[in-house]
Coordinates of C-alpha atoms (C1' of nucleotides) in Angstrom, one line a residue:
Chain A
M1 CA -116.9 31.1 80.0
V2 CA -114.2 33.7 80.6
T3 CA -111.4 31.9 82.3
R4 CA -111.9 28.3 81.4
G5 CA -109.1 25.8 80.7
R6 CA -106.8 27.3 83.2
A7 CA -104.9 25.6 86.0
H8 CA -105.6 22.1 84.9
G9 CA -102.1 21.5 84.0
T10 CA -100.9 19.3 86.8
R11 CA -103.8 16.9 87.2
P12 CA -103.6 14.5 84.3
A13 CA -100.0 13.6 85.1
A14 CA -100.9 12.9 88.7
A15 CA -103.8 10.7 87.7
A16 CA -101.6 8.7 85.2
A17 CA -99.0 8.2 87.9
G18 CA -101.4 6.5 90.2
R19 CA -100.5 2.9 91.0
A20 CA -103.0 0.5 89.5
A21 CA -104.5 -0.8 92.7
D22 CA -107.0 -3.0 91.0
G23 CA -107.5 -4.2 87.4
A24 CA -104.0 -4.0 86.0
E25 CA -105.3 -5.9 83.0
E26 CA -108.0 -3.3 82.4
E27 CA -105.5 -0.5 82.8
A28 CA -103.5 -1.9 80.0
A29 CA -106.4 -2.2 77.6
E30 CA -107.3 1.3 78.6
T31 CA -104.0 2.7 77.6
A32 CA -104.0 0.8 74.3
A33 CA -107.4 2.2 73.5
G34 CA -106.0 5.6 74.0
G35 CA -108.6 6.5 76.6
A36 CA -106.3 7.4 79.4
A37 CA -103.6 9.2 77.5
A38 CA -104.6 12.8 77.8
G39 CA -106.9 12.6 80.8
P40 CA -110.2 11.0 79.6
L41 CA -112.1 12.5 82.5
D42 CA -111.6 16.0 81.1
S43 CA -114.6 15.9 78.9
V44 CA -116.8 15.5 81.9
L45 CA -115.0 17.2 84.7
R46 CA -115.6 20.8 83.7
P47 CA -116.2 23.3 86.4
V48 CA -119.6 23.1 87.9
R49 CA -120.1 26.8 88.0
A50 CA -118.5 28.9 85.2
G51 CA -118.2 32.0 87.2
N52 CA -119.3 34.3 90.0
G53 CA -122.9 33.4 89.5
F54 CA -123.9 36.7 88.2
E55 CA -121.3 36.3 85.5
E56 CA -123.3 33.4 84.1
A57 CA -126.4 35.4 84.1
L58 CA -124.6 38.2 82.3
E59 CA -123.5 35.6 79.7
Q60 CA -127.0 34.5 79.0
I61 CA -128.4 38.0 78.8
L62 CA -125.5 38.8 76.4
Q63 CA -126.7 35.9 74.3
L64 CA -130.1 37.4 74.0
L65 CA -128.6 40.6 72.7
R66 CA -126.1 38.9 70.4
L67 CA -128.7 36.7 68.9
G68 CA -131.0 39.7 68.3
L69 CA -133.8 37.9 70.2
V70 CA -134.3 41.3 71.9
P71 CA -133.5 43.8 69.2
P72 CA -132.4 47.4 69.9
G73 CA -135.3 49.5 71.2
E74 CA -137.1 46.5 72.6
R75 CA -137.6 45.7 76.3
L76 CA -136.1 42.8 78.2
P77 CA -138.3 40.7 80.4
S78 CA -138.8 42.5 83.7
E79 CA -136.3 41.9 86.5
R80 CA -138.7 39.7 88.4
E81 CA -139.4 37.5 85.4
L82 CA -135.8 37.3 84.3
S83 CA -134.6 36.4 87.7
Q84 CA -137.2 33.6 87.9
Q85 CA -136.3 32.2 84.5
L86 CA -132.6 32.3 85.3
R87 CA -133.2 30.9 88.8
I88 CA -131.2 33.6 90.4
S89 CA -132.2 36.3 92.9
R90 CA -133.3 39.7 91.6
V91 CA -130.3 41.2 93.4
T92 CA -127.8 39.1 91.6
L93 CA -129.6 39.7 88.3
R94 CA -129.4 43.4 88.9
E95 CA -125.7 43.1 89.3
A96 CA -125.5 41.7 85.8
L97 CA -127.8 44.3 84.4
K98 CA -125.6 46.9 86.1
V99 CA -122.7 45.8 84.0
L100 CA -124.7 46.1 80.8
Q101 CA -125.9 49.5 81.8
D102 CA -122.3 50.7 82.5
Q103 CA -121.3 49.4 79.1
G104 CA -124.1 51.4 77.5
M105 CA -125.8 48.3 76.1
V106 CA -129.1 48.7 77.9
E107 CA -131.0 51.4 79.6
S108 CA -133.4 51.1 82.5
R109 CA -136.6 53.1 82.8
R110 CA -138.7 53.1 86.0
G111 CA -142.5 53.2 86.4
R112 CA -145.2 51.1 84.8
Y113 CA -144.3 50.1 81.3
G114 CA -140.8 50.9 82.1
G115 CA -138.2 48.2 82.0
T116 CA -134.7 47.5 80.7
F117 CA -134.4 48.5 77.1
V118 CA -131.8 47.5 74.6
L119 CA -129.8 50.3 73.2
P120 CA -128.5 50.4 69.6
R121 CA -125.0 49.1 69.2
T122 CA -122.4 51.7 69.6
A123 CA -119.1 51.6 67.9
S124 CA -117.6 51.6 71.4
P125 CA -114.0 52.0 70.5
D126 CA -113.3 53.2 74.0
G127 CA -113.2 50.5 76.7
T128 CA -113.8 47.2 74.8
G129 CA -111.6 45.6 77.3
E130 CA -114.3 43.2 78.2
L131 CA -115.1 42.5 74.6
R132 CA -111.6 42.0 73.2
R133 CA -110.7 39.7 76.0
R134 CA -113.7 37.6 75.3
I135 CA -112.9 37.2 71.6
A136 CA -109.4 36.1 72.5
A137 CA -110.7 33.4 74.7
V138 CA -112.9 31.9 72.0
D139 CA -111.7 28.7 70.4
V140 CA -112.6 29.6 66.8
E141 CA -112.1 26.2 65.4
D142 CA -114.2 24.6 68.1
T143 CA -117.0 27.1 67.4
L144 CA -116.9 26.7 63.6
R145 CA -116.9 22.9 63.7
F146 CA -119.5 22.6 66.4
R147 CA -121.7 25.0 64.5
E148 CA -121.5 23.1 61.3
V149 CA -122.4 19.8 63.0
L150 CA -125.4 21.3 64.7
E151 CA -126.6 23.2 61.6
A152 CA -126.3 20.2 59.3
G153 CA -127.9 18.0 61.9
A154 CA -130.8 20.3 62.4
A155 CA -131.4 20.6 58.7
G156 CA -131.4 16.9 58.3
L157 CA -133.8 16.4 61.2
C158 CA -136.1 19.0 59.9
A159 CA -136.1 17.3 56.5
E160 CA -137.4 14.2 58.1
G161 CA -140.8 15.8 58.5
L162 CA -142.4 19.0 59.7
T163 CA -146.0 19.7 60.4
G164 CA -147.8 22.3 58.3
D165 CA -147.5 24.9 61.0
E166 CA -143.8 24.3 61.3
E167 CA -143.3 24.5 57.6
A168 CA -145.1 27.8 57.6
R169 CA -142.9 29.1 60.4
L170 CA -139.8 28.1 58.5
R171 CA -141.0 29.7 55.3
G172 CA -141.8 32.8 57.3
A173 CA -138.4 33.0 58.8
L174 CA -136.8 32.6 55.3
D175 CA -139.1 35.3 53.9
A176 CA -138.1 37.7 56.7
T177 CA -134.5 37.5 55.6
R178 CA -135.3 38.6 52.1
G179 CA -136.3 42.2 52.4
A180 CA -133.8 42.9 55.2
R181 CA -131.6 45.9 55.1
L182 CA -127.9 45.2 55.6
E183 CA -127.9 46.2 59.2
D184 CA -130.8 43.9 60.0
Y185 CA -129.6 41.0 58.0
R186 CA -127.5 39.4 60.7
R187 CA -130.4 39.3 63.0
R188 CA -132.9 37.8 60.6
D189 CA -130.3 35.3 59.5
T190 CA -129.8 34.3 63.1
L191 CA -133.5 33.9 63.6
L192 CA -133.8 31.7 60.5
H193 CA -131.1 29.4 61.7
L194 CA -132.5 29.4 65.2
T195 CA -135.9 28.5 63.9
L196 CA -134.4 25.5 62.0
A197 CA -132.7 24.4 65.2
E198 CA -135.9 24.7 67.2
L199 CA -137.8 22.7 64.6
S200 CA -135.3 19.9 64.8
G201 CA -137.3 18.4 67.6
S202 CA -134.4 18.5 70.1
R203 CA -134.5 21.1 72.7
T204 CA -130.9 20.4 73.6
L205 CA -129.8 21.0 70.0
A206 CA -131.7 24.3 69.9
A207 CA -130.1 25.5 73.2
Q208 CA -126.7 24.5 72.1
Y209 CA -127.1 26.2 68.8
A210 CA -128.2 29.3 70.5
A211 CA -125.0 29.3 72.5
V212 CA -122.7 28.7 69.6
R213 CA -124.5 31.1 67.4
A214 CA -124.1 33.9 70.0
T215 CA -120.4 33.2 69.9
L216 CA -120.3 33.1 66.2
N217 CA -122.1 36.5 65.9
E218 CA -119.6 38.0 68.2
L219 CA -116.8 36.8 65.8
L220 CA -118.7 38.0 62.8
D221 CA -118.9 41.4 64.3
C222 CA -115.1 41.6 63.9
I223 CA -115.1 41.3 60.1
P224 CA -116.7 43.3 57.4
L225 CA -120.0 42.2 55.9
L226 CA -120.0 42.2 52.1
V227 CA -123.1 42.4 50.0
R228 CA -121.8 39.7 47.7
N229 CA -121.6 37.3 50.6
L230 CA -125.1 38.3 51.6
E231 CA -126.6 37.4 48.3
H232 CA -124.8 34.1 48.1
S233 CA -126.0 33.4 51.6
Q234 CA -129.6 34.1 50.6
Q235 CA -129.4 31.6 47.8
Q236 CA -128.1 29.0 50.1
H237 CA -130.8 29.7 52.6
A238 CA -133.4 29.2 50.0
A239 CA -131.8 25.9 48.8
V240 CA -131.7 24.6 52.4
V241 CA -135.3 25.4 53.1
E242 CA -136.4 24.0 49.8
A243 CA -134.6 20.7 50.5
V244 CA -136.1 20.6 53.9
L245 CA -139.6 21.1 52.5
D246 CA -138.9 18.5 49.9
R247 CA -138.0 16.0 52.6
D248 CA -134.6 15.6 51.1
A249 CA -132.5 15.2 54.2
D250 CA -129.2 14.5 52.4
A251 CA -129.5 17.6 50.2
A252 CA -130.5 19.7 53.2
R253 CA -127.5 18.6 55.2
E254 CA -125.2 19.0 52.2
M255 CA -126.4 22.5 51.4
M256 CA -126.2 23.5 55.0
R257 CA -122.7 22.3 55.3
E258 CA -121.7 24.3 52.3
H259 CA -123.4 27.3 53.7
C260 CA -121.5 27.0 57.0
G261 CA -118.4 26.3 55.1
G262 CA -118.6 29.7 53.5
T263 CA -118.8 31.5 56.7
A264 CA -116.1 29.4 58.2
A265 CA -113.7 30.1 55.4
L266 CA -114.5 33.8 55.7
L267 CA -113.8 33.8 59.4
R268 CA -110.7 31.6 59.2
G269 CA -109.3 34.0 56.6
F270 CA -109.9 37.1 58.7
L271 CA -108.9 35.7 62.0
A272 CA -106.1 33.4 61.1
Chain B
M1 CA -133.7 20.4 83.6
V2 CA -136.6 19.2 85.6
T3 CA -139.2 21.9 85.6
R4 CA -138.6 23.7 82.3
G5 CA -141.2 25.6 80.4
R6 CA -143.3 26.5 83.3
A7 CA -144.8 29.8 84.4
H8 CA -143.8 31.5 81.2
G9 CA -147.3 31.8 80.0
T10 CA -147.8 35.5 80.6
R11 CA -144.6 36.9 79.2
P12 CA -144.9 36.8 75.4
A13 CA -148.4 38.4 75.5
A14 CA -147.1 41.2 77.7
A15 CA -144.2 41.7 75.3
A16 CA -146.4 41.8 72.3
A17 CA -148.7 44.3 74.1
G18 CA -145.9 46.7 74.8
R19 CA -146.3 49.9 73.0
A20 CA -143.8 49.9 70.1
A21 CA -141.6 52.6 71.3
D22 CA -139.4 52.1 68.3
G23 CA -139.6 50.1 65.1
A24 CA -143.3 49.4 64.8
E25 CA -142.5 48.2 61.3
E26 CA -140.1 45.7 62.7
E27 CA -142.7 44.3 65.1
A28 CA -144.9 43.3 62.2
A29 CA -142.1 41.5 60.4
E30 CA -141.3 39.7 63.6
T31 CA -144.7 38.2 64.1
A32 CA -144.9 37.2 60.4
A33 CA -141.6 35.3 60.8
G34 CA -143.1 33.4 63.6
G35 CA -140.2 34.2 65.9
A36 CA -142.2 35.4 68.8
A37 CA -144.9 32.8 68.8
A38 CA -143.9 30.3 71.5
G39 CA -141.4 32.4 73.5
P40 CA -138.2 32.6 71.4
L41 CA -136.2 33.5 74.5
D42 CA -136.7 30.1 75.9
S43 CA -133.8 28.6 74.1
V44 CA -131.4 30.9 75.9
L45 CA -133.1 31.6 79.2
R46 CA -132.4 28.3 80.9
P47 CA -131.6 28.3 84.6
V48 CA -128.2 29.5 85.4
R49 CA -127.7 26.9 88.0
A50 CA -129.3 23.5 87.5
G51 CA -129.6 22.7 91.1
N52 CA -128.5 23.0 94.7
G53 CA -124.9 23.3 93.6
F54 CA -123.9 19.9 94.9
E55 CA -126.5 18.4 92.7
E56 CA -124.6 19.6 89.7
A57 CA -121.5 18.0 91.0
L58 CA -123.4 14.8 91.6
E59 CA -124.6 14.9 88.1
Q60 CA -121.1 15.1 86.7
I61 CA -119.7 12.3 88.9
L62 CA -122.6 10.2 87.8
Q63 CA -121.6 10.9 84.2
L64 CA -118.1 9.5 85.0
L65 CA -119.7 6.3 86.3
R66 CA -122.3 6.0 83.5
L67 CA -119.7 6.5 80.8
G68 CA -117.5 3.9 82.4
L69 CA -114.6 6.4 82.5
V70 CA -114.0 5.1 86.0
P71 CA -115.0 1.4 85.8
P72 CA -116.0 -0.6 88.9
G73 CA -113.1 -1.4 91.2
E74 CA -111.3 1.8 90.1
R75 CA -110.7 4.8 92.2
L76 CA -112.1 8.3 91.6
P77 CA -109.7 11.2 91.8
S78 CA -109.1 12.2 95.4
E79 CA -111.6 14.6 97.0
R80 CA -109.1 17.3 96.9
E81 CA -108.4 16.9 93.2
L82 CA -112.1 16.5 92.3
S83 CA -113.2 19.5 94.2
Q84 CA -110.5 21.6 92.4
Q85 CA -111.6 20.3 88.9
L86 CA -115.2 20.9 89.6
R87 CA -114.4 24.3 91.2
I88 CA -116.4 23.5 94.3
S89 CA -115.3 23.2 97.9
R90 CA -114.4 19.8 99.3
V91 CA -117.3 20.1 101.7
T92 CA -119.8 20.4 98.9
L93 CA -118.2 17.7 96.9
R94 CA -118.4 15.4 99.9
E95 CA -122.1 16.0 100.1
A96 CA -122.4 14.7 96.5
L97 CA -120.2 11.7 97.3
K98 CA -122.3 11.0 100.4
V99 CA -125.3 10.5 98.1
L100 CA -123.4 8.0 96.0
Q101 CA -122.3 6.2 99.1
D102 CA -125.8 6.0 100.4
Q103 CA -126.9 4.5 97.1
G104 CA -124.2 1.9 97.3
M105 CA -122.5 3.1 94.1
V106 CA -119.2 4.0 95.6
E107 CA -117.2 3.2 98.7
S108 CA -114.7 5.3 100.6
R109 CA -111.5 3.8 102.1
R110 CA -109.4 5.9 104.4
G111 CA -105.6 5.9 104.7
R112 CA -102.9 6.3 102.2
Y113 CA -103.8 4.7 98.8
G114 CA -107.4 4.9 100.0
G115 CA -109.9 6.9 98.1
T116 CA -113.4 6.7 96.7
F117 CA -113.9 3.4 94.8
V118 CA -116.5 2.6 92.3
L119 CA -118.6 -0.5 93.3
P120 CA -120.0 -3.0 90.8
R121 CA -123.5 -2.2 89.6
T122 CA -126.0 -3.7 91.9
A123 CA -129.5 -4.7 90.7
S124 CA -130.8 -2.2 93.3
P125 CA -134.5 -3.0 93.0
D126 CA -134.9 -1.5 96.4
G127 CA -134.9 2.3 96.5
T128 CA -134.3 3.4 92.9
G129 CA -136.5 6.3 93.6
E130 CA -133.8 8.6 92.5
L131 CA -133.1 6.6 89.4
R132 CA -136.6 6.1 88.1
R133 CA -137.4 9.7 88.6
R134 CA -134.5 10.6 86.5
I135 CA -135.5 8.3 83.7
A136 CA -138.9 9.7 83.6
A137 CA -137.6 13.2 83.4
V138 CA -135.5 12.4 80.3
D139 CA -136.8 13.6 77.0
V140 CA -136.0 10.4 75.0
E141 CA -136.6 11.9 71.6
D142 CA -134.4 14.9 72.4
T143 CA -131.6 12.6 73.5
L144 CA -131.8 10.3 70.5
R145 CA -131.9 13.1 67.9
F146 CA -129.2 15.1 69.5
R147 CA -127.0 12.1 69.8
E148 CA -127.4 11.2 66.2
V149 CA -126.5 14.7 65.2
L150 CA -123.3 14.8 67.3
E151 CA -122.2 11.3 66.3
A152 CA -122.7 11.8 62.6
G153 CA -121.0 15.2 62.9
A154 CA -118.1 13.9 64.8
A155 CA -117.6 11.0 62.3
G156 CA -117.7 13.5 59.4
L157 CA -115.2 15.8 61.1
C158 CA -112.8 13.0 61.9
A159 CA -113.0 11.9 58.3
E160 CA -111.7 15.2 57.2
G161 CA -108.3 14.3 58.5
L162 CA -106.6 12.8 61.5
T163 CA -103.0 12.7 62.4
G164 CA -101.2 9.4 62.6
D165 CA -101.4 9.4 66.4
E166 CA -105.1 10.1 66.3
E167 CA -105.7 7.3 63.8
A168 CA -103.8 4.9 66.0
R169 CA -105.9 6.0 69.0
L170 CA -109.1 5.4 67.0
R171 CA -108.0 2.0 65.8
G172 CA -107.0 1.1 69.4
A173 CA -110.5 2.1 70.7
L174 CA -112.1 0.0 68.0
D175 CA -109.9 -3.0 68.7
A176 CA -110.7 -2.7 72.4
T177 CA -114.4 -3.4 71.6
R178 CA -113.6 -6.6 69.8
G179 CA -112.6 -8.9 72.6
A180 CA -115.0 -7.4 75.1
R181 CA -117.2 -9.7 77.2
L182 CA -120.8 -8.8 77.2
E183 CA -120.7 -7.0 80.5
D184 CA -117.8 -4.9 79.4
Y185 CA -119.1 -4.1 75.9
R186 CA -121.2 -1.1 76.9
R187 CA -118.1 0.5 78.4
R188 CA -115.8 -0.1 75.5
D189 CA -118.5 1.0 73.0
T190 CA -118.9 4.2 74.9
L191 CA -115.2 4.8 74.9
L192 CA -115.0 4.3 71.2
H193 CA -117.7 6.8 70.5
L194 CA -116.2 9.2 73.0
T195 CA -112.8 8.9 71.3
L196 CA -114.4 9.8 68.0
A197 CA -116.0 12.8 69.6
E198 CA -112.8 14.0 71.1
L199 CA -110.9 13.5 67.8
S200 CA -113.5 15.7 66.1
G201 CA -111.5 18.8 67.0
S202 CA -114.3 20.4 68.9
R203 CA -114.0 20.4 72.7
T204 CA -117.6 21.5 72.9
L205 CA -118.8 18.7 70.8
A206 CA -116.9 16.2 72.9
A207 CA -118.3 17.6 76.1
Q208 CA -121.8 17.6 74.8
Y209 CA -121.5 14.1 73.5
A210 CA -120.3 12.9 76.9
A211 CA -123.4 14.4 78.5
V212 CA -125.8 12.9 76.0
R213 CA -124.1 9.6 76.0
A214 CA -124.4 9.4 79.8
T215 CA -128.1 9.9 79.5
L216 CA -128.2 7.3 76.7
N217 CA -126.4 4.7 78.7
E218 CA -128.9 5.2 81.5
L219 CA -131.7 4.5 79.1
L220 CA -129.9 1.5 77.6
D221 CA -129.7 0.1 81.1
C222 CA -133.4 -0.2 81.0
I223 CA -133.5 -2.6 78.1
P224 CA -132.0 -6.0 77.5
L225 CA -128.8 -6.3 75.6
L226 CA -128.9 -8.9 72.8
V227 CA -125.8 -10.6 71.4
R228 CA -127.2 -10.2 67.9
N229 CA -127.4 -6.4 68.3
L230 CA -123.9 -6.5 69.6
E231 CA -122.5 -8.2 66.5
H232 CA -124.3 -5.9 64.2
S233 CA -123.0 -3.0 66.2
Q234 CA -119.5 -4.3 65.8
Q235 CA -119.7 -4.4 62.0
Q236 CA -121.0 -0.9 61.9
H237 CA -118.2 0.3 64.2
A238 CA -115.7 -1.2 61.8
A239 CA -117.4 0.4 58.8
V240 CA -117.4 3.8 60.4
V241 CA -113.8 3.7 61.4
E242 CA -112.8 2.4 58.0
A243 CA -114.7 5.3 56.3
V244 CA -113.0 7.7 58.7
L245 CA -109.6 6.3 57.9
D246 CA -110.4 6.4 54.2
R247 CA -111.2 10.1 54.5
D248 CA -114.7 9.4 53.2
A249 CA -116.7 11.8 55.2
D250 CA -120.0 11.1 53.6
A251 CA -119.7 7.4 54.1
A252 CA -118.6 8.0 57.7
R253 CA -121.6 10.2 58.5
E254 CA -124.0 7.8 56.7
M255 CA -122.7 4.7 58.5
M256 CA -122.8 6.5 61.8
R257 CA -126.4 7.7 61.2
E258 CA -127.4 4.1 60.5
H259 CA -125.6 2.9 63.6
C260 CA -127.4 5.4 65.8
G261 CA -130.7 4.7 64.0
G262 CA -130.4 1.1 65.2
T263 CA -130.1 2.0 68.8
A264 CA -132.7 4.6 68.5
A265 CA -135.2 2.1 67.0
L266 CA -134.4 -0.3 69.8
L267 CA -135.0 2.3 72.5
R268 CA -138.1 3.8 70.9
G269 CA -139.5 0.3 70.7
F270 CA -138.9 -0.5 74.3
L271 CA -139.8 2.8 75.9
A272 CA -142.7 3.8 73.7
Chain C
dG1 C1' -91.1 -0.6 115.2
dG2 C1' -91.4 4.2 113.7
dC3 C1' -92.0 7.7 110.5
dA4 C1' -93.6 10.0 106.4
dT5 C1' -97.3 10.3 103.2
dA6 C1' -101.7 10.5 101.2
dA7 C1' -106.0 9.7 101.6
dG8 C1' -110.8 10.4 104.0
dG9 C1' -113.4 12.9 108.1
dT10 C1' -114.4 17.2 110.8
dA11 C1' -114.9 22.0 112.5
dT12 C1' -115.0 27.1 111.9
dG13 C1' -115.3 31.8 110.3
dA14 C1' -116.2 34.7 106.2
dC15 C1' -119.0 35.8 102.3
dA16 C1' -122.0 35.4 98.4
dG17 C1' -126.6 34.6 97.1
dA18 C1' -131.6 33.7 97.9
dG19 C1' -135.9 35.4 99.3
dA20 C1' -138.9 38.6 100.9
dA21 C1' -140.5 43.0 102.0
dC22 C1' -140.5 47.6 101.2
dC23 C1' -139.9 52.3 98.6
dA24 C1' -140.0 55.3 94.4
dT25 C1' -141.5 56.2 89.9
dT26 C1' -144.3 56.3 85.9
dG27 C1' -148.3 56.0 82.9
dC28 C1' -152.8 54.3 82.2
dT29 C1' -157.6 54.3 83.8
dT30 C1' -161.4 56.2 86.0
Chain D
dA1 C1' -157.3 64.8 90.0
dA2 C1' -157.0 60.3 92.3
dG3 C1' -156.1 55.7 92.2
dC4 C1' -154.1 51.6 90.5
dA5 C1' -150.7 48.6 88.5
dA6 C1' -146.2 47.3 87.0
dT7 C1' -141.9 48.4 86.9
dG8 C1' -137.0 49.6 88.7
dG9 C1' -134.4 50.6 93.3
dT10 C1' -133.2 49.3 98.1
dT11 C1' -132.6 46.9 102.3
dC12 C1' -132.9 43.1 105.5
dT13 C1' -132.1 38.4 107.2
dC14 C1' -130.9 33.6 106.6
dT15 C1' -129.0 29.7 104.3
dG16 C1' -125.5 27.5 101.5
dT17 C1' -120.9 27.5 100.0
dC18 C1' -116.0 28.3 100.3
dA19 C1' -111.5 28.3 102.2
dT20 C1' -108.7 26.7 105.6
dA21 C1' -107.0 24.3 109.1
dC22 C1' -106.7 20.3 111.7
dC23 C1' -107.7 15.3 113.1
dT24 C1' -107.8 10.2 111.9
dT25 C1' -106.6 6.3 109.4
dA26 C1' -104.0 3.2 106.5
dT27 C1' -100.0 2.0 103.8
dG28 C1' -95.0 1.9 102.3
dC29 C1' -90.4 2.6 103.4
dC30 C1' -86.5 2.9 106.4

DNA sequence: GGCATAAGGTATGACAGAGAACCATTGCTT
DNA sequence: AAGCAATGGTTCTCTGTCATACCTTATGCC
């Protein structure tokens, strides 16, 4: 995730320069269709491994923290469990955890009922080298657009029908956002949206939303949170959930798009 | 992707049983919101590496083939290029290519202007062990839902405004589908949709669409292609592009959803 | 014909990561 | 107080992967 999109510069030109060994006719149609112009293979040929291996693990654990799935004070799964779930060795996992420890984000306690515990966010105006560099690498427009697509899609899918249990879960997540103090709001909000994504019936959608939302939260941490935005947000949440429960897919999508649009405008304004 | 959601059974219980070192009040709200019920960490804690390393490379090259980005008779990028783009060593890449060779999907020719060439699809009723196992592992509902979300979202985003060049590219991709023979239609169709995804302005969306479309094509290979479906499809393509060029986002999304719905119904019928 | 070039094919040494076993620490249970 | 169980901490070996260099083959150009 860190150093993507680098050192690709020379390849598309080389590919385009290749002599058309076979299918010259095809080649022409290709170019007309615009497929081959900017390297059509680029959508697929991303690096197989995004980093040093433990970097990827670090990324995923950071997602857990940024999504608030493991709130401050709580314990991460044990090293043995985590390493199994991430399919990496415990040694490699510990390398990632070491980074988080050094940054003061988690704390390890030994002994039974010990574990790796999440520490409260610190202002951390000191180093932040890691953090600031990450922010700079994020394609904000990509994030905002992709998020809107996933959210609206999830809302629409949910509106096509939930079981009683699922409806209750959604209502619960909405209610949880109501009484939230300001410092907790981001977390509950994230959980509500994540719930919607999970109830969409597409595991892939849920996983992708989790990823994009983690990035979004990171961006949101850069801008001030206003109570006014929060109240507006609340109303929109209620409207979305209501539309979903009413099986009104169009309304659900529309409301969700509006909701995302608000955040997007806020972020574009602050980061542009 | 293969063995997800296994051996997680004991973790949530253990977490819930942990003594609430901090925030006992929080804990209660959590459970009420339903967040902790089925392991909320599962959306994030997917395996860091999906396979033996070369398996991932194999997967991506298979995507190239399934998407028709490198049609039969054409040459893949050279081993040296491919290995650089995928960030794997040439040795590992060659392991992946070896598999494709053994399956009769590609052919390697030595010497200058040689390379790895894509062979025409064979009926391959022989082995197919690899293939059938993959199909069985696909979550069809996940694929169809996620696809619809991405397609509708991409259409909507494109309808919010394209440059002149982009419009031309889109029109070109649409035109390319018109004169296509039956055997080529799948490929041109894929390219059209892929173009729309790329023009959405979200690289992530484009990449995800490429992945889901590759899976979809694999599923589509299992069912017969009817000329009637094809004509209907053509009309819908035209309608979507028209809506996009008219900047009518709602219509574009709606048409695209309908279009995807058709394919989805077809697949659900055949595979259910 | 001969040479340069670009592609696939092969071999080797260094290192990261996996897997397993073990130690050290803590708190609950008896 | 003793023992047990679950956790973090450490060390070992072995396999897979990378990087690099070199060999072999086929084509175009002189």
